[in-house]
Amino acid sequence: MNAPAEEYSASDITGLFDQYVVPNYVRQRVIVRGEGSQVWDADGKRYLDLGGGIAVSSLGHGHPRLTKALSEQAASLIHTSNLYYTEPQGRLAKRLVELTGPGKVFFCNSGAEANEALMKMARLHGSSGPPQRRYEILTAMGSFHGRTMAGISATGQEKVKQGFGPLLEGFQHLPYNNLAAFEEAISDKTVAIMIEGIQGESGIVPADVEFLIGLRKLTKKRNILLLWDGIQCGLFRTGNFHSYQTILGDDLGDFLPDGISMAKSLGGGFPIGAVWMHESVADTLQPGTHGTTFGGTPLACSAAHAVLDEVEQAHLVDNIRERGQQLLEGLIKLGAQGKPFAELRGVGAMIGVVLKEELPALDAVVKLADAGLLVVPAGGNVIRFLPPLNITSEVIEETLSILEKEL
Ligand SMILES: *Cc1c(COP(=O)(O)O)cnc(C)c1O
């Protein structure tokens, strides 16, 4: 018989992982519960969660609105398959279209799947020309687009590809924020350009205004789709629903990609992915071309509705702008006091601290966790802050004082 969870000690649990779980992650702690922006480990130690489960726990932990939405929907209808219509999916598609622009939405379960759908849509779109079949997708160096075969083929980082070849054909990686390099790489095979608004995994690197405006002009002129990986940088994290709205600000004009992938924060921790497709390509995927069993279940969509409701009703956009600013200003102050920061990068609640060479990110992350602060390493020498959108000013203050003491 299996013992109830509370009879397992931390070492019992890590022992189970050592013996039975595929060792493809570096894991740090045994986390047993959470509340707001805090979590507790198996020994009762408390941590501030400034990583937010890698930009996922948008309402923090144990949020009453999310918990209620999930339990009520679970009691009524968890799943039907996509052979049927359900109200939560239809209404969520409408909300995402209203937050983005004229188009339609496809639902899936993760970020990699969302990018996969974008890339399949683009290839199908290019399959009829003109003038001949087009399939190539240009992406950026340092990008991250997921761990499926198409995802690692699209990702502009050698380390994710090692040992998995032969990869999918038809990708080229160009220097991020280098418009001329993308322009030069376009050929009669090119069907799309895909970029992140802010590169997350490689250490919080935002796109330039000129690059984005130039890319949109270029892709329109050359009849190429502009695909936007908004999985980490979207969903209000930068203080607007999409990061291009924040990056472009007054220069936004009529800027709109042709397709946008979303996941991470959308369900507040419940797995859901979504792809918005502009009305000009929204009917590309017809019956039989693409699908997924679980995509857009009533349960997953109810979680996303709860997140969107809370963002609206609790004015979380204002909160994230203010808290992001508070954290960034505090970090700037710490940098000026001689902390080993080589650079600070960030927009809203997506902040990267580039550490000086003597301090590898993984060491810093472990040290901070020992002191009760969870952050996420990126790109070797960067620590990432991806907090819940409802993080409080008190938690930010406590975070800054831990950083002041420990680094
Ligand atoms: C996390 C992430 C993905 C992959 O999402 P999964 O849900 O892990 O499959 C893709 N692109 C970006 C930019 C991400 O941050």
Short mmCIF file of C-alpha atoms and ligand atoms in Angstrom, two decimals:
data_model
loop_
_atom_site.label_atom_id
_atom_site.label_comp_id
_atom_site.label_asym_id
_atom_site.label_seq_id
_atom_site.Cartn_x
_atom_site.Cartn_y
_atom_site.Cartn_z
CA MET A 1 0.00 0.00 0.00
CA ASN A 2 1.18 3.54 -0.72
CA ALA A 3 1.72 5.70 2.36
CA PRO A 4 0.01 9.12 2.38
CA ALA A 5 2.18 12.03 1.18
CA GLU A 6 2.92 13.47 4.63
CA GLU A 7 4.73 10.30 5.68
CA TYR A 8 7.40 10.87 3.02
CA SER A 9 10.43 12.81 4.22
CA ALA A 10 12.38 15.07 1.86
CA SER A 11 15.04 12.37 1.43
CA ASP A 12 12.36 9.71 0.76
CA ILE A 13 11.05 11.90 -2.04
CA THR A 14 14.42 12.69 -3.62
CA GLY A 15 15.15 8.96 -3.33
CA LEU A 16 12.04 8.19 -5.41
CA PHE A 17 13.26 10.59 -8.08
CA ASP A 18 16.76 9.10 -8.08
CA GLN A 19 15.34 5.66 -8.63
CA TYR A 20 12.21 6.20 -10.73
CA VAL A 21 12.21 9.58 -12.50
CA VAL A 22 14.14 10.23 -15.71
CA PRO A 23 17.07 12.45 -14.67
CA ASN A 24 16.66 15.16 -17.35
CA TYR A 25 16.35 18.07 -14.89
CA VAL A 26 18.56 19.59 -12.20
CA ARG A 27 16.15 19.78 -9.27
CA GLN A 28 16.77 21.81 -6.13
CA ARG A 29 14.16 21.37 -3.40
CA VAL A 30 11.13 19.34 -2.42
CA ILE A 31 8.24 21.81 -2.56
CA VAL A 32 5.06 20.78 -0.78
CA ARG A 33 2.73 23.79 -0.81
CA GLY A 34 2.34 27.44 -1.71
CA GLU A 35 0.42 30.55 -0.81
CA GLY A 36 0.59 33.79 -2.77
CA SER A 37 4.22 34.45 -3.77
CA GLN A 38 5.59 31.99 -1.19
CA VAL A 39 6.18 28.24 -1.16
CA TRP A 40 7.24 25.82 1.58
CA ASP A 41 9.54 22.81 1.33
CA ALA A 42 9.25 19.42 3.00
CA ASP A 43 11.14 20.67 6.07
CA GLY A 44 8.75 23.59 6.54
CA LYS A 45 11.24 26.15 5.22
CA ARG A 46 9.62 29.16 3.50
CA TYR A 47 10.77 30.62 0.15
CA LEU A 48 9.78 33.70 -1.81
CA ASP A 49 8.86 32.53 -5.31
CA LEU A 50 10.32 35.10 -7.67
CA GLY A 51 10.63 32.54 -10.47
CA GLY A 52 6.89 31.87 -10.53
CA GLY A 53 7.41 28.31 -11.76
CA ILE A 54 9.26 29.79 -14.79
CA ALA A 55 6.74 32.52 -15.64
CA VAL A 56 3.73 30.27 -15.07
CA SER A 57 2.14 30.94 -11.66
CA SER A 58 0.64 34.26 -12.74
CA LEU A 59 -1.66 34.52 -9.70
CA GLY A 60 0.80 32.99 -7.26
CA HIS A 61 -0.15 29.85 -5.34
CA GLY A 62 -3.48 28.80 -3.87
CA HIS A 63 -5.33 31.73 -5.41
CA PRO A 64 -9.02 31.56 -4.36
CA ARG A 65 -10.42 32.63 -7.75
CA LEU A 66 -8.34 30.08 -9.65
CA THR A 67 -8.99 27.32 -7.11
CA LYS A 68 -12.74 27.98 -7.20
CA ALA A 69 -12.88 28.10 -11.02
CA LEU A 70 -10.99 24.82 -11.31
CA SER A 71 -12.99 22.97 -8.67
CA GLU A 72 -16.37 24.16 -10.00
CA GLN A 73 -15.48 23.30 -13.58
CA ALA A 74 -13.98 19.95 -12.53
CA ALA A 75 -17.25 19.06 -10.82
CA SER A 76 -19.22 19.89 -13.96
CA LEU A 77 -17.16 18.94 -17.06
CA ILE A 78 -13.41 18.34 -17.23
CA HIS A 79 -13.05 17.09 -20.80
CA THR A 80 -15.12 16.37 -23.90
CA SER A 81 -12.51 16.12 -26.74
CA ASN A 82 -12.62 18.47 -29.69
CA LEU A 83 -15.39 16.47 -31.33
CA TYR A 84 -17.73 18.80 -29.43
CA TYR A 85 -18.31 22.49 -28.74
CA THR A 86 -17.81 23.87 -25.22
CA GLU A 87 -18.58 27.33 -23.90
CA PRO A 88 -15.31 27.95 -21.98
CA GLN A 89 -13.19 27.36 -25.14
CA GLY A 90 -15.35 29.53 -27.41
CA ARG A 91 -15.46 32.36 -24.90
CA LEU A 92 -11.70 32.16 -24.21
CA ALA A 93 -10.95 32.36 -27.95
CA LYS A 94 -13.11 35.51 -28.11
CA ARG A 95 -11.23 37.09 -25.19
CA LEU A 96 -7.80 36.34 -26.71
CA VAL A 97 -8.92 37.79 -30.06
CA GLU A 98 -10.23 40.91 -28.30
CA LEU A 99 -6.89 41.27 -26.48
CA THR A 100 -4.88 40.80 -29.70
CA GLY A 101 -6.58 41.61 -33.01
CA PRO A 102 -8.89 40.19 -35.69
CA GLY A 103 -8.28 36.47 -36.03
CA LYS A 104 -8.98 33.07 -34.50
CA VAL A 105 -7.41 30.83 -31.84
CA PHE A 106 -6.19 27.22 -31.72
CA PHE A 107 -5.80 25.61 -28.29
CA CYS A 108 -3.17 23.10 -27.16
CA ASN A 109 -1.40 22.16 -23.92
CA SER A 110 2.06 23.70 -23.84
CA GLY A 111 4.37 26.24 -25.36
CA ALA A 112 6.18 23.78 -27.60
CA GLU A 113 2.84 22.62 -28.97
CA ALA A 114 1.77 26.20 -29.58
CA ASN A 115 4.93 26.88 -31.63
CA GLU A 116 4.47 23.56 -33.40
CA ALA A 117 0.99 24.68 -34.49
CA LEU A 118 2.33 28.05 -35.66
CA MET A 119 5.02 26.35 -37.73
CA LYS A 120 2.61 23.81 -39.23
CA MET A 121 0.22 26.62 -40.12
CA ALA A 122 3.09 28.51 -41.80
CA ARG A 123 4.23 25.48 -43.80
CA LEU A 124 0.69 24.70 -44.93
CA HIS A 125 0.24 28.35 -45.85
CA GLY A 126 3.43 28.14 -47.92
CA SER A 127 2.61 24.78 -49.49
CA SER A 128 0.67 26.34 -52.34
CA GLY A 129 3.25 29.03 -53.16
CA PRO A 130 3.35 31.54 -54.73
CA PRO A 131 5.35 31.10 -56.87
CA GLN A 132 6.44 27.67 -55.61
CA ARG A 133 6.32 25.77 -52.33
CA ARG A 134 7.76 27.80 -49.45
CA TYR A 135 8.69 26.19 -46.13
CA GLU A 136 11.74 27.87 -44.62
CA ILE A 137 11.39 29.66 -41.28
CA LEU A 138 14.00 32.16 -40.13
CA THR A 139 14.57 32.43 -36.36
CA ALA A 140 17.03 34.27 -34.13
CA MET A 141 20.28 33.13 -32.59
CA GLY A 142 19.85 32.72 -28.85
CA SER A 143 16.14 31.98 -29.28
CA PHE A 144 14.22 29.23 -27.51
CA HIS A 145 11.11 27.72 -29.10
CA GLY A 146 10.53 24.47 -27.19
CA ARG A 147 11.79 20.91 -26.91
CA THR A 148 9.87 19.04 -29.62
CA MET A 149 11.76 18.14 -32.80
CA ALA A 150 10.40 21.22 -34.61
CA GLY A 151 11.02 23.28 -31.46
CA ILE A 152 14.70 22.36 -31.22
CA SER A 153 15.08 22.72 -34.99
CA ALA A 154 13.69 26.26 -34.69
CA THR A 155 15.72 27.11 -31.57
CA GLY A 156 18.87 29.14 -32.27
CA GLN A 157 21.05 27.39 -29.64
CA GLU A 158 23.38 24.47 -30.40
CA LYS A 159 23.08 22.98 -26.91
CA VAL A 160 19.41 21.92 -27.37
CA LYS A 161 20.18 20.14 -30.65
CA GLN A 162 23.19 18.04 -29.54
CA GLY A 163 22.65 14.35 -30.31
CA PHE A 164 19.15 14.70 -31.76
CA GLY A 165 19.98 14.96 -35.46
CA PRO A 166 18.98 14.77 -38.18
CA LEU A 167 16.81 17.76 -37.32
CA LEU A 168 13.93 19.16 -39.32
CA GLU A 169 15.00 20.92 -42.50
CA GLY A 170 14.13 24.47 -43.34
CA PHE A 171 15.39 26.64 -40.50
CA GLN A 172 18.06 29.33 -40.44
CA HIS A 173 19.20 31.28 -37.38
CA LEU A 174 20.17 34.92 -37.75
CA PRO A 175 21.53 37.42 -35.22
CA TYR A 176 18.72 38.84 -33.06
CA ASN A 177 18.00 42.53 -33.53
CA ASN A 178 19.90 42.50 -36.84
CA LEU A 179 17.38 43.43 -39.51
CA ALA A 180 19.90 43.39 -42.37
CA ALA A 181 20.88 39.78 -41.57
CA PHE A 182 17.24 38.65 -41.73
CA GLU A 183 16.64 40.60 -44.93
CA GLU A 184 19.67 39.04 -46.56
CA ALA A 185 18.61 35.50 -45.56
CA ILE A 186 15.18 35.71 -47.19
CA SER A 187 14.88 33.53 -50.28
CA ASP A 188 12.04 32.25 -52.45
CA LYS A 189 11.79 29.34 -49.97
CA THR A 190 11.12 31.60 -46.95
CA VAL A 191 7.59 31.42 -45.59
CA ALA A 192 7.98 32.94 -42.11
CA ILE A 193 10.16 34.69 -39.58
CA MET A 194 9.64 33.66 -35.95
CA ILE A 195 11.00 35.61 -32.98
CA GLU A 196 10.49 36.10 -29.26
CA GLY A 197 9.66 39.64 -28.19
CA ILE A 198 12.05 39.18 -25.29
CA GLN A 199 14.41 36.23 -25.38
CA GLY A 200 13.83 34.51 -22.05
CA GLU A 201 15.94 31.35 -21.86
CA SER A 202 19.03 33.12 -23.12
CA GLY A 203 18.82 35.73 -20.37
CA ILE A 204 16.04 38.35 -20.90
CA VAL A 205 17.10 40.07 -24.10
CA PRO A 206 14.42 42.39 -25.52
CA ALA A 207 13.89 43.13 -29.21
CA ASP A 208 14.69 46.68 -30.40
CA VAL A 209 11.96 49.01 -31.62
CA GLU A 210 13.72 49.49 -34.99
CA PHE A 211 14.14 45.73 -35.42
CA LEU A 212 10.44 45.04 -34.82
CA ILE A 213 9.17 47.84 -37.03
CA GLY A 214 11.69 46.92 -39.72
CA LEU A 215 10.77 43.21 -39.55
CA ARG A 216 7.07 43.94 -39.89
CA LYS A 217 7.67 46.18 -42.94
CA LEU A 218 10.05 43.66 -44.47
CA THR A 219 7.78 40.65 -43.96
CA LYS A 220 4.78 42.52 -45.42
CA LYS A 221 6.80 43.64 -48.44
CA ARG A 222 8.14 40.13 -49.09
CA ASN A 223 4.83 38.37 -48.32
CA ILE A 224 6.31 36.45 -45.36
CA LEU A 225 4.51 35.64 -42.11
CA LEU A 226 5.74 37.25 -38.90
CA LEU A 227 5.33 34.70 -36.10
CA TRP A 228 5.62 35.82 -32.50
CA ASP A 229 6.68 33.47 -29.69
CA GLY A 230 4.95 35.16 -26.77
CA ILE A 231 5.04 32.13 -24.50
CA GLN A 232 7.26 33.65 -21.82
CA CYS A 233 7.10 37.39 -22.55
CA GLY A 234 3.35 37.61 -23.16
CA LEU A 235 0.25 37.33 -20.97
CA PHE A 236 0.68 40.74 -19.26
CA ARG A 237 4.18 40.00 -17.95
CA THR A 238 5.59 43.22 -19.41
CA GLY A 239 2.63 45.37 -18.36
CA ASN A 240 0.61 44.78 -21.54
CA PHE A 241 -1.01 41.62 -22.87
CA HIS A 242 1.69 41.25 -25.55
CA SER A 243 5.29 42.36 -25.14
CA TYR A 244 5.32 44.21 -28.50
CA GLN A 245 2.72 46.58 -27.04
CA THR A 246 5.18 47.42 -24.25
CA ILE A 247 8.34 47.47 -26.35
CA LEU A 248 6.85 49.62 -29.10
CA GLY A 249 4.82 51.90 -26.81
CA ASP A 250 4.07 55.10 -28.73
CA ASP A 251 5.55 53.50 -31.87
CA LEU A 252 3.01 50.64 -31.80
CA GLY A 253 0.93 52.00 -34.70
CA ASP A 254 -0.81 49.10 -36.43
CA PHE A 255 1.96 46.60 -35.58
CA LEU A 256 0.46 43.12 -35.38
CA PRO A 257 2.18 39.76 -36.03
CA ASP A 258 0.49 37.13 -38.24
CA GLY A 259 0.58 34.50 -35.51
CA ILE A 260 1.28 34.50 -31.75
CA SER A 261 2.00 31.53 -29.48
CA MET A 262 1.05 31.67 -25.80
CA ALA A 263 1.30 29.26 -22.85
CA LYS A 264 3.12 29.59 -19.49
CA SER A 265 1.17 32.28 -17.53
CA LEU A 266 -2.09 31.77 -19.43
CA GLY A 267 -3.50 29.10 -17.10
CA GLY A 268 -1.86 30.32 -13.89
CA GLY A 269 -0.23 26.89 -13.50
CA PHE A 270 -2.84 24.73 -15.20
CA PRO A 271 -1.37 23.54 -18.53
CA ILE A 272 -2.78 25.37 -21.56
CA GLY A 273 -1.30 26.65 -24.79
CA ALA A 274 -2.93 28.85 -27.38
CA VAL A 275 -2.12 30.21 -30.81
CA TRP A 276 -3.70 33.38 -32.15
CA MET A 277 -3.72 33.53 -35.94
CA HIS A 278 -4.45 36.69 -37.88
CA GLU A 279 -7.70 36.64 -39.87
CA SER A 280 -5.71 36.44 -43.12
CA VAL A 281 -4.35 32.98 -42.13
CA ALA A 282 -6.87 31.91 -39.47
CA ASP A 283 -8.61 29.38 -41.73
CA THR A 284 -5.39 27.67 -42.90
CA LEU A 285 -5.73 24.69 -40.54
CA GLN A 286 -8.82 22.84 -41.78
CA PRO A 287 -10.28 19.55 -40.43
CA GLY A 288 -7.74 16.74 -40.65
CA THR A 289 -4.66 19.00 -40.82
CA HIS A 290 -3.87 19.40 -37.12
CA GLY A 291 -5.27 18.57 -33.72
CA THR A 292 -4.75 17.47 -30.15
CA THR A 293 -6.87 15.40 -27.78
CA PHE A 294 -6.62 17.64 -24.75
CA GLY A 295 -6.37 21.10 -26.35
CA GLY A 296 -8.75 23.67 -24.87
CA THR A 297 -10.56 21.47 -22.36
CA PRO A 298 -13.28 23.19 -20.34
CA LEU A 299 -11.05 22.78 -17.26
CA ALA A 300 -7.96 24.38 -18.85
CA CYS A 301 -10.03 27.20 -20.32
CA SER A 302 -11.73 27.85 -16.97
CA ALA A 303 -8.26 28.37 -15.46
CA ALA A 304 -7.37 30.90 -18.17
CA HIS A 305 -10.70 32.71 -17.66
CA ALA A 306 -9.95 32.97 -13.93
CA VAL A 307 -6.49 34.42 -14.67
CA LEU A 308 -7.89 36.97 -17.15
CA ASP A 309 -10.75 37.90 -14.77
CA GLU A 310 -8.32 38.45 -11.91
CA VAL A 311 -5.95 40.52 -14.06
CA GLU A 312 -8.89 42.78 -15.01
CA GLN A 313 -10.65 43.00 -11.68
CA ALA A 314 -7.58 43.29 -9.43
CA HIS A 315 -5.87 45.78 -11.81
CA LEU A 316 -2.83 43.52 -12.10
CA VAL A 317 -1.49 45.39 -15.12
CA ASP A 318 -0.91 48.43 -12.89
CA ASN A 319 0.51 46.18 -10.19
CA ILE A 320 3.02 44.49 -12.46
CA ARG A 321 4.22 47.81 -13.89
CA GLU A 322 4.71 49.22 -10.38
CA ARG A 323 6.23 46.09 -8.84
CA GLY A 324 8.51 45.56 -11.86
CA GLN A 325 9.72 49.13 -11.50
CA GLN A 326 10.21 48.68 -7.74
CA LEU A 327 12.28 45.54 -8.27
CA LEU A 328 14.34 47.07 -11.07
CA GLU A 329 15.04 50.25 -9.07
CA GLY A 330 16.05 48.18 -6.05
CA LEU A 331 18.39 46.11 -8.21
CA ILE A 332 19.91 49.24 -9.71
CA LYS A 333 20.55 50.51 -6.18
CA LEU A 334 22.17 47.21 -5.17
CA GLY A 335 24.33 47.36 -8.31
CA ALA A 336 25.48 50.85 -7.36
CA GLN A 337 26.38 49.51 -3.89
CA GLY A 338 28.87 47.14 -5.50
CA LYS A 339 26.87 43.92 -5.96
CA PRO A 340 28.40 41.70 -8.69
CA PHE A 341 25.97 42.79 -11.42
CA ALA A 342 27.43 43.28 -14.89
CA GLU A 343 24.10 44.39 -16.38
CA LEU A 344 20.38 44.65 -15.59
CA ARG A 345 17.85 43.92 -18.33
CA GLY A 346 14.13 43.82 -18.11
CA VAL A 347 10.67 44.90 -18.99
CA GLY A 348 7.89 44.78 -16.39
CA ALA A 349 7.96 41.53 -14.43
CA MET A 350 10.61 39.95 -16.64
CA ILE A 351 13.96 40.99 -15.25
CA GLY A 352 17.40 39.52 -15.85
CA VAL A 353 20.46 40.24 -13.74
CA VAL A 354 23.66 39.52 -15.65
CA LEU A 355 26.18 38.47 -13.01
CA LYS A 356 29.87 39.25 -13.17
CA GLU A 357 32.01 36.35 -14.32
CA GLU A 358 33.19 35.26 -10.87
CA LEU A 359 29.62 34.23 -9.93
CA PRO A 360 27.99 31.49 -12.13
CA ALA A 361 24.18 31.79 -12.20
CA LEU A 362 23.59 28.27 -10.91
CA ASP A 363 25.75 28.91 -7.80
CA ALA A 364 23.91 32.17 -7.16
CA VAL A 365 20.52 30.47 -7.57
CA VAL A 366 21.42 27.74 -5.05
CA LYS A 367 22.81 30.30 -2.57
CA LEU A 368 19.66 32.43 -2.84
CA ALA A 369 17.44 29.37 -2.41
CA ASP A 370 19.35 28.50 0.79
CA ALA A 371 18.49 32.02 1.94
CA GLY A 372 14.80 31.56 1.07
CA LEU A 373 14.57 33.14 -2.39
CA LEU A 374 13.71 31.22 -5.57
CA VAL A 375 14.88 32.65 -8.90
CA VAL A 376 15.58 31.02 -12.28
CA PRO A 377 18.99 30.74 -13.97
CA ALA A 378 19.34 31.58 -17.68
CA GLY A 379 22.05 31.68 -20.28
CA GLY A 380 24.90 30.67 -17.91
CA ASN A 381 25.43 33.97 -16.09
CA VAL A 382 21.95 35.46 -15.73
CA ILE A 383 19.40 35.13 -12.94
CA ARG A 384 15.81 35.69 -13.97
CA PHE A 385 12.94 37.18 -11.99
CA LEU A 386 9.55 36.04 -13.35
CA PRO A 387 7.25 36.66 -10.37
CA PRO A 388 3.50 36.23 -10.07
CA LEU A 389 1.61 39.20 -11.58
CA ASN A 390 0.00 39.89 -8.19
CA ILE A 391 3.26 40.01 -6.23
CA THR A 392 3.15 42.55 -3.40
CA SER A 393 5.44 45.41 -2.57
CA GLU A 394 6.33 43.67 0.75
CA VAL A 395 7.57 40.56 -1.06
CA ILE A 396 9.68 42.72 -3.40
CA GLU A 397 11.21 44.51 -0.39
CA GLU A 398 11.99 41.19 1.29
CA THR A 399 13.50 39.92 -1.99
CA LEU A 400 15.79 42.94 -2.23
CA SER A 401 16.94 42.55 1.36
CA ILE A 402 17.80 38.86 0.77
CA LEU A 403 19.78 39.88 -2.34
CA GLU A 404 21.54 42.60 -0.36
CA LYS A 405 22.61 40.13 2.32
CA GLU A 406 23.48 37.11 0.18
CA LEU A 407 25.17 38.28 -2.99
C1 LIG B 1 8.94 27.93 -22.23
C2 LIG B 1 9.05 28.38 -23.64
C3 LIG B 1 8.71 27.54 -24.71
C4 LIG B 1 8.29 26.10 -24.51
O1 LIG B 1 7.14 25.98 -23.74
P1 LIG B 1 6.82 24.57 -23.04
O2 LIG B 1 5.50 24.80 -22.37
O3 LIG B 1 7.94 24.29 -22.08
O4 LIG B 1 6.74 23.55 -24.11
C5 LIG B 1 8.80 28.05 -25.99
N1 LIG B 1 9.18 29.31 -26.21
C6 LIG B 1 9.52 30.15 -25.20
C7 LIG B 1 9.92 31.54 -25.52
C8 LIG B 1 9.48 29.69 -23.88
O5 LIG B 1 9.84 30.52 -22.89
#
